[in-house]
Each structure stands twice: as C-alpha cells, then as structure tokens.
Amino acid sequence: MHITSNIDSHITHYDFYEAKNPRINLVVVHGMAEHKERYKSFALKLNQQGIHVYVMDLRGHGNSNYHNHRGTFGAFENQLNDIQQIIQQTNNLPTYLMGHSMGSLFARSYLKRYNNMDGLIIMGSPYIPDGFNLIHTALKVLAKLFPHKESKFFHKTMNQGFNKETKNPRTPVDWLSFNEENVDNYIKDPQCNFPFTFSGYLTLFDLIEDVYIKDWTTQNSNLPLYFQAGEHDPCPDYKKDGFNKAISKLKDAGYSNITQSIYSNSRHELLQDNEKDQVIEDIIQFMYKNIEV
C-alpha cells in the first residue's frame, strides 16, 4: 500500500496488518537504516489483541527511496506530513503513534505540531550526542556541497560510538541487541545498516535540535506518553542522564501523563531482544489502559 504526499508527490509505502474485531490503531515509525518489514512479527502479535497496525517506510528507506536516493529525507517537516497522511488512512478507532530510535525523534517532532492521536510510544530514544553543535554546523556545509553523497565516515563513527560499551563485541553493531540472530539478520539485510547521505545526517541532527533544544508547542498536556528503553542501550546515554532528560523535556513542556519502562536484559532493539514478549505485552497494556480510562 502507499500514499502520495500532498506536498511534493513523494510516494510512501506502508504495510497494513488487519486485526479481527479491532479496537485500536497503531502507526509505527521505524528507526535509522532499517525498514517496515522488520516489524511484521510485532504487528501480527498485536493483531491477535485487536490492534490494527500500520508500518511505513520512512523517506530514503525500504521501498520509499527519496528522489532515487536512500538515506536521505529532504525537509523533515515533509516526513511529518507523510505520517499525518498515514494516520488519516486509519478509521475512527483510538489511534496511537509509536516511534523507535530515530523514529521516536520524528514522533516527538510530530507531537509538537499535530493533535490527532490518543497516545505516543517512544522507544529507544536517542539523546544529544557529544559535540552536537560542531557536528551540526559541519553537516550544514557538507549537505550543501554534497547532498546525495553517502558518508561512510559518519556511519562508521556512530556505530563505533554506540558499540564502545559492548564487552568483547562480535560485530560492529552488537549494540543493537543481545540476540545474535537479530544482529546477524540486520547485517545480512541489504535494506539495513547503510550510511546516510550528508543531507540525511543533517536531517537527523535537525530533528535532535527540534526535539531537545527548540521550544515546544504542547497540543494536549494530558496525552498518554510511554517511554521504553533497554538498560544496556547506548542511545539514551544514561551516563549523561539522557533518558531522564528526554522525559523531563516533555514534562517541562507541560505533558503530565508520562510513564516509563527500562528493561534490564535488553539493548537497543527492544522488539528483537531478550525481553521482547514483555515489551510487547507492556505496549498492549498501555494502549488498552488508556482507552478504557
């Protein structure tokens, strides 16, 4: 299935997993350098609990290459509009938005601008990286000079940074999960683990700035928000208290209905790791609890 952007005619592909006797819609925004098919098992489990699931390919990912380039988005506001158009495809059931990793940045940026969901699930939230301002400034120059050039240097540096806390790493992306089969499948998948273009990395840093540095516009202060993270996930940057600061940012913006779960035997990809069954059960309980209040 697909939608055509009403802004720039970009085609976004998405999968719809239909539940029998549905009570809830969930729209999923995946993470960096992956694609919608990786969420099939998760979606099918939610279908069994009466939840319709919509999983999109972000611009520059999977089947949704942007101007024939992968790892690039253009203006991130256009990606937010794509998410809105996907949500508009849903029926009038309670609708939740879930963003994993980079997808959680898009989801929170979406939260600032739209008020058409019944709750938000924020999974594997990245925090502000060291040297953010310097890197952001450099990317503005590089993206202008070489917008469609892939940066293998940034790709390698990011993975090395995330993997440095992993004891005796077997691969450059062990930080993703303790589950070795998942790590191997990610590496083998030709639609995963690719470098972004310079403009793609710039969009990523623009999103980080939008979520953590720029002012917020709060649409619905009582909207249920749910943070999930693995205790061994490097993205939230526990050493800098990044996980709690991400939550505090939304509390300071006025959101009062925030819950959280940290999983003690998981890394970044919660849906593919040791505690995935508990993670999925917690997501289901969160959604049902908040439509039955």
C-alpha positions as CSV (number, residue, x, y, z in Angstrom):
1,M,0.0,0.0,0.0
2,H,1.1,3.6,-0.5
3,I,0.3,7.2,-0.1
4,T,1.3,10.1,-2.3
5,S,2.5,13.2,-0.5
6,N,0.2,16.2,-0.9
7,I,3.3,18.4,-0.6
8,D,5.9,17.1,-3.0
9,S,4.3,13.9,-4.5
10,H,6.7,11.6,-2.8
11,I,5.4,8.0,-2.6
12,T,5.5,6.4,0.9
13,H,5.0,2.7,1.1
14,Y,3.4,1.1,4.1
15,D,2.1,-2.2,5.3
16,F,-1.3,-2.6,6.9
17,Y,-1.8,-5.5,9.3
18,E,-5.5,-6.0,9.8
19,A,-6.9,-7.3,13.1
20,K,-10.3,-9.1,13.5
21,N,-12.7,-7.1,15.7
22,P,-10.3,-4.2,16.0
23,R,-10.4,-1.7,18.9
24,I,-7.2,0.2,18.4
25,N,-4.9,1.6,15.6
26,L,-1.2,1.7,15.9
27,V,1.0,3.6,13.4
28,V,4.7,2.7,13.6
29,V,7.7,4.8,12.6
30,H,10.8,2.7,12.3
31,G,14.4,3.6,13.1
32,M,17.5,4.6,11.2
33,A,18.7,2.4,8.4
34,E,16.0,-0.3,8.6
35,H,12.6,-0.8,7.1
36,K,8.9,-1.7,7.7
37,E,9.2,-5.5,7.1
38,R,11.2,-5.8,10.3
39,Y,8.0,-5.1,12.3
40,K,5.9,-7.9,10.8
41,S,6.2,-10.3,13.7
42,F,5.4,-7.5,16.2
43,A,2.4,-6.4,14.1
44,L,0.9,-9.9,13.8
45,K,1.1,-10.3,17.6
46,L,-0.8,-7.0,18.1
47,N,-3.4,-8.2,15.5
48,Q,-4.2,-11.0,17.8
49,Q,-5.1,-8.5,20.5
50,G,-7.5,-6.5,18.3
51,I,-5.0,-3.9,17.1
52,H,-4.7,-2.7,13.5
53,V,-1.0,-1.9,12.7
54,Y,0.3,0.4,10.0
55,V,4.1,0.4,9.4
56,M,5.6,2.9,7.0
57,D,8.9,3.1,5.2
58,L,10.4,6.4,6.0
59,R,11.7,8.5,3.2
60,G,15.1,7.1,2.0
61,H,14.3,3.7,3.4
62,G,13.0,0.4,2.2
63,N,10.7,0.9,-0.8
64,S,10.3,4.7,-0.2
65,N,13.6,6.0,-1.6
66,Y,13.6,9.8,-1.8
67,H,14.4,11.1,-5.3
68,N,16.0,7.7,-6.0
69,H,18.3,8.1,-3.1
70,R,18.3,6.1,0.2
71,G,19.4,7.5,3.5
72,T,18.0,11.0,2.8
73,F,14.7,12.7,3.6
74,G,14.6,16.3,2.4
75,A,12.9,18.7,4.9
76,F,11.8,16.7,8.0
77,E,8.5,18.6,8.1
78,N,7.6,16.8,4.8
79,Q,8.2,13.4,6.6
80,L,5.9,14.6,9.4
81,N,3.2,15.3,6.8
82,D,3.6,11.7,5.5
83,I,3.0,10.4,9.0
84,Q,-0.2,12.6,9.2
85,Q,-1.4,11.2,5.9
86,I,-0.9,7.6,7.1
87,I,-2.9,8.4,10.3
88,Q,-5.6,9.8,8.0
89,Q,-5.8,6.4,6.4
90,T,-6.9,4.8,9.7
91,N,-10.5,4.5,10.8
92,N,-12.1,6.3,13.8
93,L,-10.7,3.9,16.4
94,P,-8.4,5.2,19.1
95,T,-5.1,5.8,17.3
96,Y,-1.6,5.6,18.8
97,L,1.8,6.6,17.3
98,M,5.0,4.7,18.1
99,G,8.5,5.7,17.1
100,H,11.6,3.6,17.5
101,S,15.0,5.3,17.8
102,M,15.3,7.9,15.1
103,G,11.6,7.2,14.6
104,S,11.0,8.4,18.1
105,L,12.5,11.8,17.1
106,F,10.1,12.0,14.2
107,A,7.3,11.0,16.5
108,R,8.1,13.7,19.1
109,S,8.6,16.3,16.4
110,Y,5.1,15.2,15.1
111,L,3.7,15.6,18.6
112,K,4.8,19.3,18.6
113,R,2.7,20.0,15.5
114,Y,-0.3,17.7,15.4
115,N,-3.1,16.7,17.8
116,N,-4.7,13.7,16.1
117,M,-3.6,10.7,18.3
118,D,-4.6,9.1,21.5
119,G,-1.1,8.3,22.8
120,L,2.5,8.1,21.9
121,I,5.1,5.3,22.5
122,I,8.7,6.5,22.5
123,M,11.1,3.5,22.2
124,G,14.9,3.6,22.2
125,S,15.1,7.3,22.4
126,P,18.4,8.8,21.3
127,Y,19.9,11.7,23.3
128,I,22.0,14.7,22.2
129,P,25.4,13.3,21.0
130,D,28.7,14.7,22.2
131,G,29.9,17.6,20.0
132,F,26.4,18.2,18.7
133,N,26.8,21.9,17.8
134,L,30.1,21.4,16.0
135,I,28.9,18.3,14.0
136,H,25.6,20.1,13.2
137,T,27.4,23.1,11.8
138,A,29.7,20.9,9.7
139,L,26.8,18.9,8.3
140,K,25.1,22.1,7.1
141,V,28.2,22.8,5.0
142,L,28.7,19.2,3.8
143,A,25.0,18.8,3.0
144,K,25.0,21.9,0.8
145,L,28.2,20.8,-1.0
146,F,27.4,17.0,-1.3
147,P,23.7,16.5,-0.5
148,H,23.5,13.0,-2.0
149,K,26.9,11.6,-1.1
150,E,26.8,8.8,1.4
151,S,29.1,9.4,4.4
152,K,30.7,6.1,5.4
153,F,32.8,8.0,7.9
154,F,29.7,9.2,9.9
155,H,28.2,5.7,9.6
156,K,31.3,4.0,11.0
157,T,31.8,6.6,13.7
158,M,28.3,6.3,15.0
159,N,28.4,2.6,15.2
160,Q,31.8,2.7,16.9
161,G,30.5,5.2,19.5
162,F,27.4,3.0,20.3
163,N,29.4,-0.2,20.3
164,K,32.2,1.0,22.7
165,E,30.4,0.0,25.8
166,T,29.8,-3.6,24.5
167,K,32.2,-6.1,26.0
168,N,34.0,-8.3,23.5
169,P,31.9,-7.2,20.5
170,R,31.4,-9.8,17.9
171,T,30.3,-7.4,15.2
172,P,30.2,-3.6,14.7
173,V,26.5,-3.5,15.6
174,D,26.3,-5.7,18.7
175,W,24.9,-2.6,20.5
176,L,21.6,-3.3,18.7
177,S,20.7,-6.4,20.8
178,F,21.9,-9.3,22.9
179,N,20.1,-11.6,20.4
180,E,22.9,-12.6,18.0
181,E,20.5,-13.9,15.3
182,N,18.9,-10.5,15.2
183,V,22.3,-8.8,14.8
184,D,23.3,-11.2,12.0
185,N,20.0,-10.7,10.2
186,Y,20.4,-6.9,10.4
187,I,23.9,-7.1,8.9
188,K,22.8,-9.5,6.1
189,D,19.7,-7.4,5.2
190,P,20.6,-5.3,2.1
191,Q,18.0,-2.7,3.3
192,C,19.6,-2.2,6.7
193,N,22.9,-0.8,8.1
194,F,23.6,1.6,5.2
195,P,25.2,5.1,5.5
196,F,23.0,8.1,5.3
197,T,23.8,10.9,2.8
198,F,25.2,14.1,4.2
199,S,21.7,15.7,3.9
200,G,20.2,12.6,5.7
201,Y,22.6,13.1,8.6
202,L,21.7,16.8,8.6
203,T,18.0,15.9,8.9
204,L,18.8,13.6,11.8
205,F,20.6,16.5,13.6
206,D,17.8,18.9,12.7
207,L,15.4,16.5,14.4
208,I,17.6,16.2,17.5
209,E,17.6,20.0,17.7
210,D,13.9,20.2,17.2
211,V,13.1,17.7,20.0
212,Y,15.7,18.7,22.6
213,I,16.7,22.3,22.0
214,K,14.0,24.3,20.3
215,D,10.8,25.4,22.2
216,W,7.8,23.2,22.4
217,T,4.2,23.8,21.4
218,T,2.1,21.5,23.6
219,Q,-1.1,20.3,21.9
220,N,-2.6,18.1,24.6
221,S,-1.0,18.1,28.0
222,N,-2.8,15.0,29.2
223,L,-1.9,12.9,26.3
224,P,-0.5,9.5,27.5
225,L,3.2,9.1,26.7
226,Y,5.1,5.9,27.2
227,F,9.0,5.7,27.2
228,Q,10.6,2.3,26.7
229,A,14.3,1.6,26.7
230,G,16.8,-1.2,27.3
231,E,19.1,-0.8,30.3
232,H,22.1,-1.6,28.0
233,D,21.0,0.6,25.1
234,P,23.7,3.3,24.4
235,C,21.3,5.6,22.6
236,P,19.6,7.2,25.7
237,D,23.1,8.0,27.1
238,Y,22.5,7.0,30.7
239,K,25.9,8.4,31.7
240,K,24.6,11.9,30.8
241,D,21.1,11.0,32.3
242,G,19.8,11.3,28.7
243,F,16.8,9.0,29.3
244,N,15.5,11.1,32.2
245,K,16.3,14.3,30.5
246,A,14.3,13.2,27.5
247,I,11.3,12.7,29.8
248,S,12.0,15.9,31.6
249,K,11.9,17.8,28.4
250,L,8.3,16.8,27.8
251,K,7.3,17.3,31.4
252,D,8.8,20.9,31.2
253,A,6.7,21.3,28.0
254,G,3.6,20.6,30.0
255,Y,2.9,16.9,29.5
256,S,1.8,15.3,32.7
257,N,0.7,11.8,31.8
258,I,4.1,10.1,31.2
259,T,5.1,6.5,32.1
260,Q,8.3,4.6,31.5
261,S,9.8,1.1,31.5
262,I,13.5,0.2,31.4
263,Y,14.3,-3.5,30.6
264,S,17.3,-4.8,32.4
265,N,18.3,-7.5,29.9
266,S,17.9,-5.6,26.6
267,R,19.8,-3.3,24.4
268,H,18.5,-1.0,21.7
269,E,16.1,-3.1,19.6
270,L,13.6,-4.0,22.3
271,L,11.2,-5.8,19.8
272,Q,14.1,-8.1,18.8
273,D,15.8,-8.8,22.1
274,N,15.6,-11.0,25.2
275,E,12.6,-9.3,26.7
276,K,10.5,-8.7,23.6
277,D,7.5,-10.6,24.8
278,Q,7.3,-8.4,27.9
279,V,7.9,-5.3,25.9
280,I,5.0,-6.2,23.5
281,E,2.7,-7.0,26.4
282,D,3.5,-3.7,28.1
283,I,2.7,-1.8,24.8
284,I,-0.6,-3.6,24.6
285,Q,-1.5,-2.9,28.2
286,F,-0.5,0.8,27.8
287,M,-2.8,1.2,24.8
288,Y,-5.8,-0.6,26.3
289,K,-5.4,1.0,29.7
290,N,-5.6,4.5,28.2
291,I,-8.7,3.9,26.0
292,E,-10.6,2.4,28.9
293,V,-9.9,5.1,31.5
